[in-house]
PDB file of C-alpha atoms in Angstrom:
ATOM      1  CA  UNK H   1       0.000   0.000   0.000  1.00 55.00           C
ATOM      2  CA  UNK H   2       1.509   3.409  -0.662  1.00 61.00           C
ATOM      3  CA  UNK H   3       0.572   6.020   0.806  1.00 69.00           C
ATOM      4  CA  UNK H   4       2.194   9.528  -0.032  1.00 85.00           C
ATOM      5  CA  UNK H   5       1.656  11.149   3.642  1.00 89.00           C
ATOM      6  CA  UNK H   6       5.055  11.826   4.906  1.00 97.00           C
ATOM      7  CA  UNK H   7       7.789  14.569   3.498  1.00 97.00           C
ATOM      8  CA  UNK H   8      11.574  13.827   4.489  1.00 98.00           C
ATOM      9  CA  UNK H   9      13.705  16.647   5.456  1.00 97.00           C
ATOM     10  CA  UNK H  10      17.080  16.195   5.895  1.00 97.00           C
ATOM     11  CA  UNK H  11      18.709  18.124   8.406  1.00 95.00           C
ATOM     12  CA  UNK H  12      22.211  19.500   6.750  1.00 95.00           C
ATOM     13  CA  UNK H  13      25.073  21.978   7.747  1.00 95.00           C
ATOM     14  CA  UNK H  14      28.549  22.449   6.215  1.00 95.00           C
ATOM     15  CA  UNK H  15      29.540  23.900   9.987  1.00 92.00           C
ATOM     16  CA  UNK H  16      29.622  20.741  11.477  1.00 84.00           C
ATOM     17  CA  UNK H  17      32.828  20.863  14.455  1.00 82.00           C
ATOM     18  CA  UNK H  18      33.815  17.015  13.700  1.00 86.00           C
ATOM     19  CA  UNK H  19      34.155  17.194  10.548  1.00 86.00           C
ATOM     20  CA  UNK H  20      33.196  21.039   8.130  1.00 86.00           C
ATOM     21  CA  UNK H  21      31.938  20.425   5.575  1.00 92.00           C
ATOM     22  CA  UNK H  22      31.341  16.292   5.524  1.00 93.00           C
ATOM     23  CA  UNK H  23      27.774  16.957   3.716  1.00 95.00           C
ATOM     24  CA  UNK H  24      29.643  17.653   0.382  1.00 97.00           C
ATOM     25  CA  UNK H  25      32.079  15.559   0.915  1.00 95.00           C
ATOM     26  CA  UNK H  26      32.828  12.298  -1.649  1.00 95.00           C
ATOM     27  CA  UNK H  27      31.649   9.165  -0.949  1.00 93.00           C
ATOM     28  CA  UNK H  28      31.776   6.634  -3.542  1.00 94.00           C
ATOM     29  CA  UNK H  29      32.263   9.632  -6.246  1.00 94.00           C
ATOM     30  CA  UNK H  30      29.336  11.677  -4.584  1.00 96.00           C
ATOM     31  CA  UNK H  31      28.999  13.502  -2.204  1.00 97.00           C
ATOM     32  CA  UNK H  32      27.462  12.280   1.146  1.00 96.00           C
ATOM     33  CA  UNK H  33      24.271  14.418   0.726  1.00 97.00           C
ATOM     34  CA  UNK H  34      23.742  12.722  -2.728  1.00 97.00           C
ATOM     35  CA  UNK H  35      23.608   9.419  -1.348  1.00 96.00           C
ATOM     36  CA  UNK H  36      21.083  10.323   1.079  1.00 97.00           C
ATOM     37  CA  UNK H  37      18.968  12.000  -0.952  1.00 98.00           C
ATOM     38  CA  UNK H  38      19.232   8.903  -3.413  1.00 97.00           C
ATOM     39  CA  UNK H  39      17.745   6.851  -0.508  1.00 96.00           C
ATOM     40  CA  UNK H  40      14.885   8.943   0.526  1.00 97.00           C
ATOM     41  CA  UNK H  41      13.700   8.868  -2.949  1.00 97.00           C
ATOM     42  CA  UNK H  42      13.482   4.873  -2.651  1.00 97.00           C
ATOM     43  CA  UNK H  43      10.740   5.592   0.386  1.00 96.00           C
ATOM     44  CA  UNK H  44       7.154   5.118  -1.258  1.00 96.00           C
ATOM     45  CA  UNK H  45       5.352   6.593   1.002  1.00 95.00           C
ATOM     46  CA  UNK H  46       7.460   9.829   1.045  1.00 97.00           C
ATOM     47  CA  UNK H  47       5.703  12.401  -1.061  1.00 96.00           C
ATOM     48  CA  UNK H  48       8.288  15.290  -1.037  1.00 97.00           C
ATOM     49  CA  UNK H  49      12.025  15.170   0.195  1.00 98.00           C
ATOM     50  CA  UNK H  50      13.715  18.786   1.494  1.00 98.00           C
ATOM     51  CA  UNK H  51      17.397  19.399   2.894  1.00 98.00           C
ATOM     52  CA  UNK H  52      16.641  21.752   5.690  1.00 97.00           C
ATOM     53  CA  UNK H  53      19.921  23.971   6.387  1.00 97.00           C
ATOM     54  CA  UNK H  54      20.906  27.394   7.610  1.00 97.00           C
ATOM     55  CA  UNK H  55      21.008  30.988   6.255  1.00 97.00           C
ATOM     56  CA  UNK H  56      24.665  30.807   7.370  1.00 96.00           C
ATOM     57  CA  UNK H  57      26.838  31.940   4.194  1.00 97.00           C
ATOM     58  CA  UNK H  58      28.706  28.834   5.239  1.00 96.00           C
ATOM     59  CA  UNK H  59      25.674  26.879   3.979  1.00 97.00           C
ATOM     60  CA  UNK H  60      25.864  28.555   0.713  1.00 98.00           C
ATOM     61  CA  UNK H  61      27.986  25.578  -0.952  1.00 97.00           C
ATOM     62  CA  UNK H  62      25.161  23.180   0.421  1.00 98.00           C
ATOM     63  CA  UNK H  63      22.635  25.159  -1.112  1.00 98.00           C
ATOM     64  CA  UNK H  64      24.345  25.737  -4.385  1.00 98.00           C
ATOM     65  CA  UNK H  65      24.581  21.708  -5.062  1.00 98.00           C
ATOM     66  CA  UNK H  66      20.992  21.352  -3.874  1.00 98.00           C
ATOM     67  CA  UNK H  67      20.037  23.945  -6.597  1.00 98.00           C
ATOM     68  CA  UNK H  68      22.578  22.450  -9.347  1.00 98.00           C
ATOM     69  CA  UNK H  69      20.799  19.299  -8.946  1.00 98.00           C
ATOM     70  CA  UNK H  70      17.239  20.177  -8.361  1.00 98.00           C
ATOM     71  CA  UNK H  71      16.775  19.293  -4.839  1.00 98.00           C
ATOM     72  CA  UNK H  72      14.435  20.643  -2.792  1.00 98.00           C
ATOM     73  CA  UNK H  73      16.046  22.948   0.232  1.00 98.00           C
ATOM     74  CA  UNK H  74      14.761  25.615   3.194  1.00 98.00           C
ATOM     75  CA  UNK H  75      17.420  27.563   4.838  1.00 98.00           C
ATOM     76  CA  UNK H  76      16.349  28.489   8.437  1.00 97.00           C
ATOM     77  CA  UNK H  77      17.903  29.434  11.804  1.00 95.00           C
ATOM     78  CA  UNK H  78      21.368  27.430  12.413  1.00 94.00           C
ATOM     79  CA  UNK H  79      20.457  26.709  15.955  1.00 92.00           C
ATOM     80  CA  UNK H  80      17.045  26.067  16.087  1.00 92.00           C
ATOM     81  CA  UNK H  81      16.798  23.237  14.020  1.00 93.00           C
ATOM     82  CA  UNK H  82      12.826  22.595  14.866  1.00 92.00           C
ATOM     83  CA  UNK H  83      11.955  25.576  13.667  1.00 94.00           C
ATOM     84  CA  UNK H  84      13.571  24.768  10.430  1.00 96.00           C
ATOM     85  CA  UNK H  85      11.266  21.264  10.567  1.00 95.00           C
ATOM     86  CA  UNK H  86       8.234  23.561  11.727  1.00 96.00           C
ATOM     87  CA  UNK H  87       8.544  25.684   8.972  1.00 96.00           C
ATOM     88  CA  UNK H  88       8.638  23.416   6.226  1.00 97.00           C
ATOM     89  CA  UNK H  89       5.686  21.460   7.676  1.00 96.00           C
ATOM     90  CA  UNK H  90       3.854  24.551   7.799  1.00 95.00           C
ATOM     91  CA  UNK H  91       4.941  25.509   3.887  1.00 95.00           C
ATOM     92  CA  UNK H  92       4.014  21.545   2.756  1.00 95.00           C
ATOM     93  CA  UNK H  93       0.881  19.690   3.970  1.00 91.00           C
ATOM     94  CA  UNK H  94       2.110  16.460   4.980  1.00 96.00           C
ATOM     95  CA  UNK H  95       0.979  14.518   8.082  1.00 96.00           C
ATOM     96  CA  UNK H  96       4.621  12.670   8.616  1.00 97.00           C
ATOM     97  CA  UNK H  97       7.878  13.897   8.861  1.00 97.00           C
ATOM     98  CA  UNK H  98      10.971  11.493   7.915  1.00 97.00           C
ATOM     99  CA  UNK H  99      13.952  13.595   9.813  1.00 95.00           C
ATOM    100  CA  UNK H 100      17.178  12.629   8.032  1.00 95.00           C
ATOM    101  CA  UNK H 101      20.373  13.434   9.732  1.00 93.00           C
ATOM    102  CA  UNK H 102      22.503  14.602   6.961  1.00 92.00           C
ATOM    103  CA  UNK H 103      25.440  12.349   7.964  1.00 90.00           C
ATOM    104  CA  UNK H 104      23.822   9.071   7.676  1.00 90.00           C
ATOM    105  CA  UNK H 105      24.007   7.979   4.076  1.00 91.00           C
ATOM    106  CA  UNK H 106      22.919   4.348   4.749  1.00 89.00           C
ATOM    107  CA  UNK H 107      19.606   5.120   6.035  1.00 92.00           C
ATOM    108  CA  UNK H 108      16.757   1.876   4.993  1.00 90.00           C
ATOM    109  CA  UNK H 109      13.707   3.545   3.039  1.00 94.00           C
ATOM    110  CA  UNK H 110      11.645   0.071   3.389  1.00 90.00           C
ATOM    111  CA  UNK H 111      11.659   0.465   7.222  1.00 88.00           C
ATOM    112  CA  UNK H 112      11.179   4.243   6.896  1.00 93.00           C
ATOM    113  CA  UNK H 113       8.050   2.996   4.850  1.00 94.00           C
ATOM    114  CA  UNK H 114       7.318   0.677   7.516  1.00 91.00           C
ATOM    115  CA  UNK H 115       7.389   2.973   9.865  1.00 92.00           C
ATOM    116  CA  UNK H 116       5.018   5.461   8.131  1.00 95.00           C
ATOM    117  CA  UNK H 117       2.392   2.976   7.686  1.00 94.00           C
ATOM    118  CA  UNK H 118       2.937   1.800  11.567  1.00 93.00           C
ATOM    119  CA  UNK H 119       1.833   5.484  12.780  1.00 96.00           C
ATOM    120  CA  UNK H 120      -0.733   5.812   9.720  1.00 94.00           C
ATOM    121  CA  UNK H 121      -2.435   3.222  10.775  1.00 94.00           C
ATOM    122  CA  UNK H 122      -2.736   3.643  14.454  1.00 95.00           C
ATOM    123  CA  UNK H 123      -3.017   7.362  14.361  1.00 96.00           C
ATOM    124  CA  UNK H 124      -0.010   7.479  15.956  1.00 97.00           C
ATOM    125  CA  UNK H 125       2.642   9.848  16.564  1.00 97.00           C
ATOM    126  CA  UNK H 126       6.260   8.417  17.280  1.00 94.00           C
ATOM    127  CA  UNK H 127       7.370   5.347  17.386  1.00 90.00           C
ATOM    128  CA  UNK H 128       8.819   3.107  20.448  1.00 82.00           C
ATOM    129  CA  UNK H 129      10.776   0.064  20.572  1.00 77.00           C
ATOM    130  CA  UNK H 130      11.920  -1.905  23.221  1.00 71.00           C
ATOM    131  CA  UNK H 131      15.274  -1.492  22.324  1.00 67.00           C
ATOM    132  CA  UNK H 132      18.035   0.879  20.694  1.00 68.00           C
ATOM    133  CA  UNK H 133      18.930  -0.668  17.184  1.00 63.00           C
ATOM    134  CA  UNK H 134      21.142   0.372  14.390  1.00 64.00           C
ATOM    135  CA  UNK H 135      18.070   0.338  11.806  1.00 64.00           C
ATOM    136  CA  UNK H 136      16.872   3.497  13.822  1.00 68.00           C
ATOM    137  CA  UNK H 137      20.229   5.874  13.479  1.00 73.00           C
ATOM    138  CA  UNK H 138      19.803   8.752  11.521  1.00 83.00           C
ATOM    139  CA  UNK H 139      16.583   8.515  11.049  1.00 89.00           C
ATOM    140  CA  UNK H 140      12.861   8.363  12.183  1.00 91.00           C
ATOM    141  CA  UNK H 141       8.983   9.362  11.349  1.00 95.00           C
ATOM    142  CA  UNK H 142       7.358  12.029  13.379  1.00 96.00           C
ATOM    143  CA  UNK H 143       3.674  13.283  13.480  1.00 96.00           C
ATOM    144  CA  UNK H 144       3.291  16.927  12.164  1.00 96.00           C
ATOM    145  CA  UNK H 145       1.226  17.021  14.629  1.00 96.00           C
ATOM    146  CA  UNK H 146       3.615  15.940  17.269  1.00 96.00           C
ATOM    147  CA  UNK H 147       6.428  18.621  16.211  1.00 95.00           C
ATOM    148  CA  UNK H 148       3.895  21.190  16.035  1.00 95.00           C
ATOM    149  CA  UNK H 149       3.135  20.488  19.958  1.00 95.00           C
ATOM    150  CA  UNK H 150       6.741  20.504  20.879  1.00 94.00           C
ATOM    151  CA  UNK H 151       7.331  23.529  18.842  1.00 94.00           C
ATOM    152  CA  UNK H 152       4.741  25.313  20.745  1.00 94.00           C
ATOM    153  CA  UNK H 153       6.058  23.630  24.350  1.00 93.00           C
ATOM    154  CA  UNK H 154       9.621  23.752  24.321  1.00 89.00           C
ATOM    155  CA  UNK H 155      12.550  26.064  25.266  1.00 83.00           C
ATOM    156  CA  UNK H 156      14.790  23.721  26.112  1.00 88.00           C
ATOM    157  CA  UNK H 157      17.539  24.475  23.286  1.00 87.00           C
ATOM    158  CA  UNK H 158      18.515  21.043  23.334  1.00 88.00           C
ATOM    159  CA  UNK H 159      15.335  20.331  22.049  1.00 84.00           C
ATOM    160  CA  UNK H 160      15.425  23.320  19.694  1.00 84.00           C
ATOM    161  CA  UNK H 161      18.612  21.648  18.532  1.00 87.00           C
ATOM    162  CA  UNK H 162      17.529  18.157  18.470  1.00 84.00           C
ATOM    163  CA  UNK H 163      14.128  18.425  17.136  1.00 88.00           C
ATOM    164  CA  UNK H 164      12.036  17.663  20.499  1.00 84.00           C
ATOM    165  CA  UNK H 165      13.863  14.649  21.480  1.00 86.00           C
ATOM    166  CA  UNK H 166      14.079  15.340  25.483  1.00 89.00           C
ATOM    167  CA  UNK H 167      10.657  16.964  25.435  1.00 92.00           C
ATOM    168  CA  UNK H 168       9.197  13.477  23.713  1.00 92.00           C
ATOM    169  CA  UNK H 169      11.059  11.719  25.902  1.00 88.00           C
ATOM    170  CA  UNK H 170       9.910  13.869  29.232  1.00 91.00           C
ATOM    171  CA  UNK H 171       6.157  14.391  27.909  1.00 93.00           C
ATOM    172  CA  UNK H 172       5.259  10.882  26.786  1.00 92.00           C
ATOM    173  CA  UNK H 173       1.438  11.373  27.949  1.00 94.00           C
ATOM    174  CA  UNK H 174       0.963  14.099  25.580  1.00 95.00           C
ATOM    175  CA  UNK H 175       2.220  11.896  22.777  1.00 96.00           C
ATOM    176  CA  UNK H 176       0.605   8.676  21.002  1.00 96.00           C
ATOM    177  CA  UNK H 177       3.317   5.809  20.681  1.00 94.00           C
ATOM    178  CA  UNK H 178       2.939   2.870  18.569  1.00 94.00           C
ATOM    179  CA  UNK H 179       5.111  -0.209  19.105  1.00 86.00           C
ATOM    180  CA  UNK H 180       7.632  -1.260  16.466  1.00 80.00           C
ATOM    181  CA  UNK H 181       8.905  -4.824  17.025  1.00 77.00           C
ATOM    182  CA  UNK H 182      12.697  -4.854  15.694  1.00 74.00           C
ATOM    183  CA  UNK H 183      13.971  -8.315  14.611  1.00 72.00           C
ATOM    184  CA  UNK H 184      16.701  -9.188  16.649  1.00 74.00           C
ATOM    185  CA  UNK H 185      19.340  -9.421  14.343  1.00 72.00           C
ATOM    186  CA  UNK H 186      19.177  -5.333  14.016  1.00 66.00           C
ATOM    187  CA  UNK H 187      19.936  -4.832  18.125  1.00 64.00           C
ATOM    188  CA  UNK H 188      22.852  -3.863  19.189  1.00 60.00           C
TER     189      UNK H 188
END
């Protein structure tokens, strides 16, 4: 069943202290954000894909390869990377959000799909699973509905920063989970 409900942003900076730059640069002949954006495209159930970045000038290469090869971008605050998410939901009618870390080329568009569906069809709005698995890095479906809420709730700036993450985790009432059994093999 596909089902077009969900847009994927991919969270992207060229300022990143590890390693500047690592978006653009080559793997396997491409660069890192190419990959990604390859992989989202594989998702069914993903209706529109979007690299969400700053206004920084140092996002300006980032922005100039998104344009050279027609790919969907936003440029928001640097900091506040939920308002960058908020934003684009509120520009693009979709009732999931996919957030992509843009340093996580080998992210697994059947289980994104999978998890789409999962919330789709229990109304839900984040997913839980018993344990931490590799499957789940980089990547992960959200309600709009859900990031909308924390949007309007937080001031953490972790959370500002990490899209929600210790406000999901420290408001779980507010929240609808749905279950996602992870074969074992994909535990750490």
């Amino acid at each position: 069943m596909v089902n077009k409900s969900a847009i994927a942003i991919i969270q992207a900076r060229m300022s990143s202290t590890r390693l500047p730059g690592k978006v653009l640069l080559p793997l396997a002949g491409k660069p890192m954000i190419h990959h990604i954006v390859d992989r989202a495209k594989l998702c069914t159930n993903v209706g529109k894909i979007v690299v969400a970045t700053s206004v920084e000038n140092s996002d300006n290469p980032l922005v100039e390869y998104c344009r050279e090869n027609n790919i969907d971008y936003y440029r928001g605050s640097l900091n506040n990377v939920l308002s960058r998410f908020v934003e684009i939901l509120n520009i693009n009618n979709f009732e999931y959000c996919v957030r992509i870390t843009g340093d996580c080329p080998l992210i697994h568009p059947s289980f994104i799909d999978a998890q789409i569906l999962a919330l789709n069809k229990y109304n839900g709005d984040l997913l839980w699973t018993e344990k931490q698995s590799t499957v789940l890095e980089g990547q992960g479906v959200i309600s709009s509905r859900a990031l909308n809420r924390v949007s309007e709730n937080a001031n953490d700036p972790d959370d500002l920063e990490h899209v929600g993450s210790n406000y999901f985790l420290n408001n779980k009432d507010e929240f609808k989970y749905v279950e996602l059994k992870i074969p074992k093999k994909y535990y750490k």
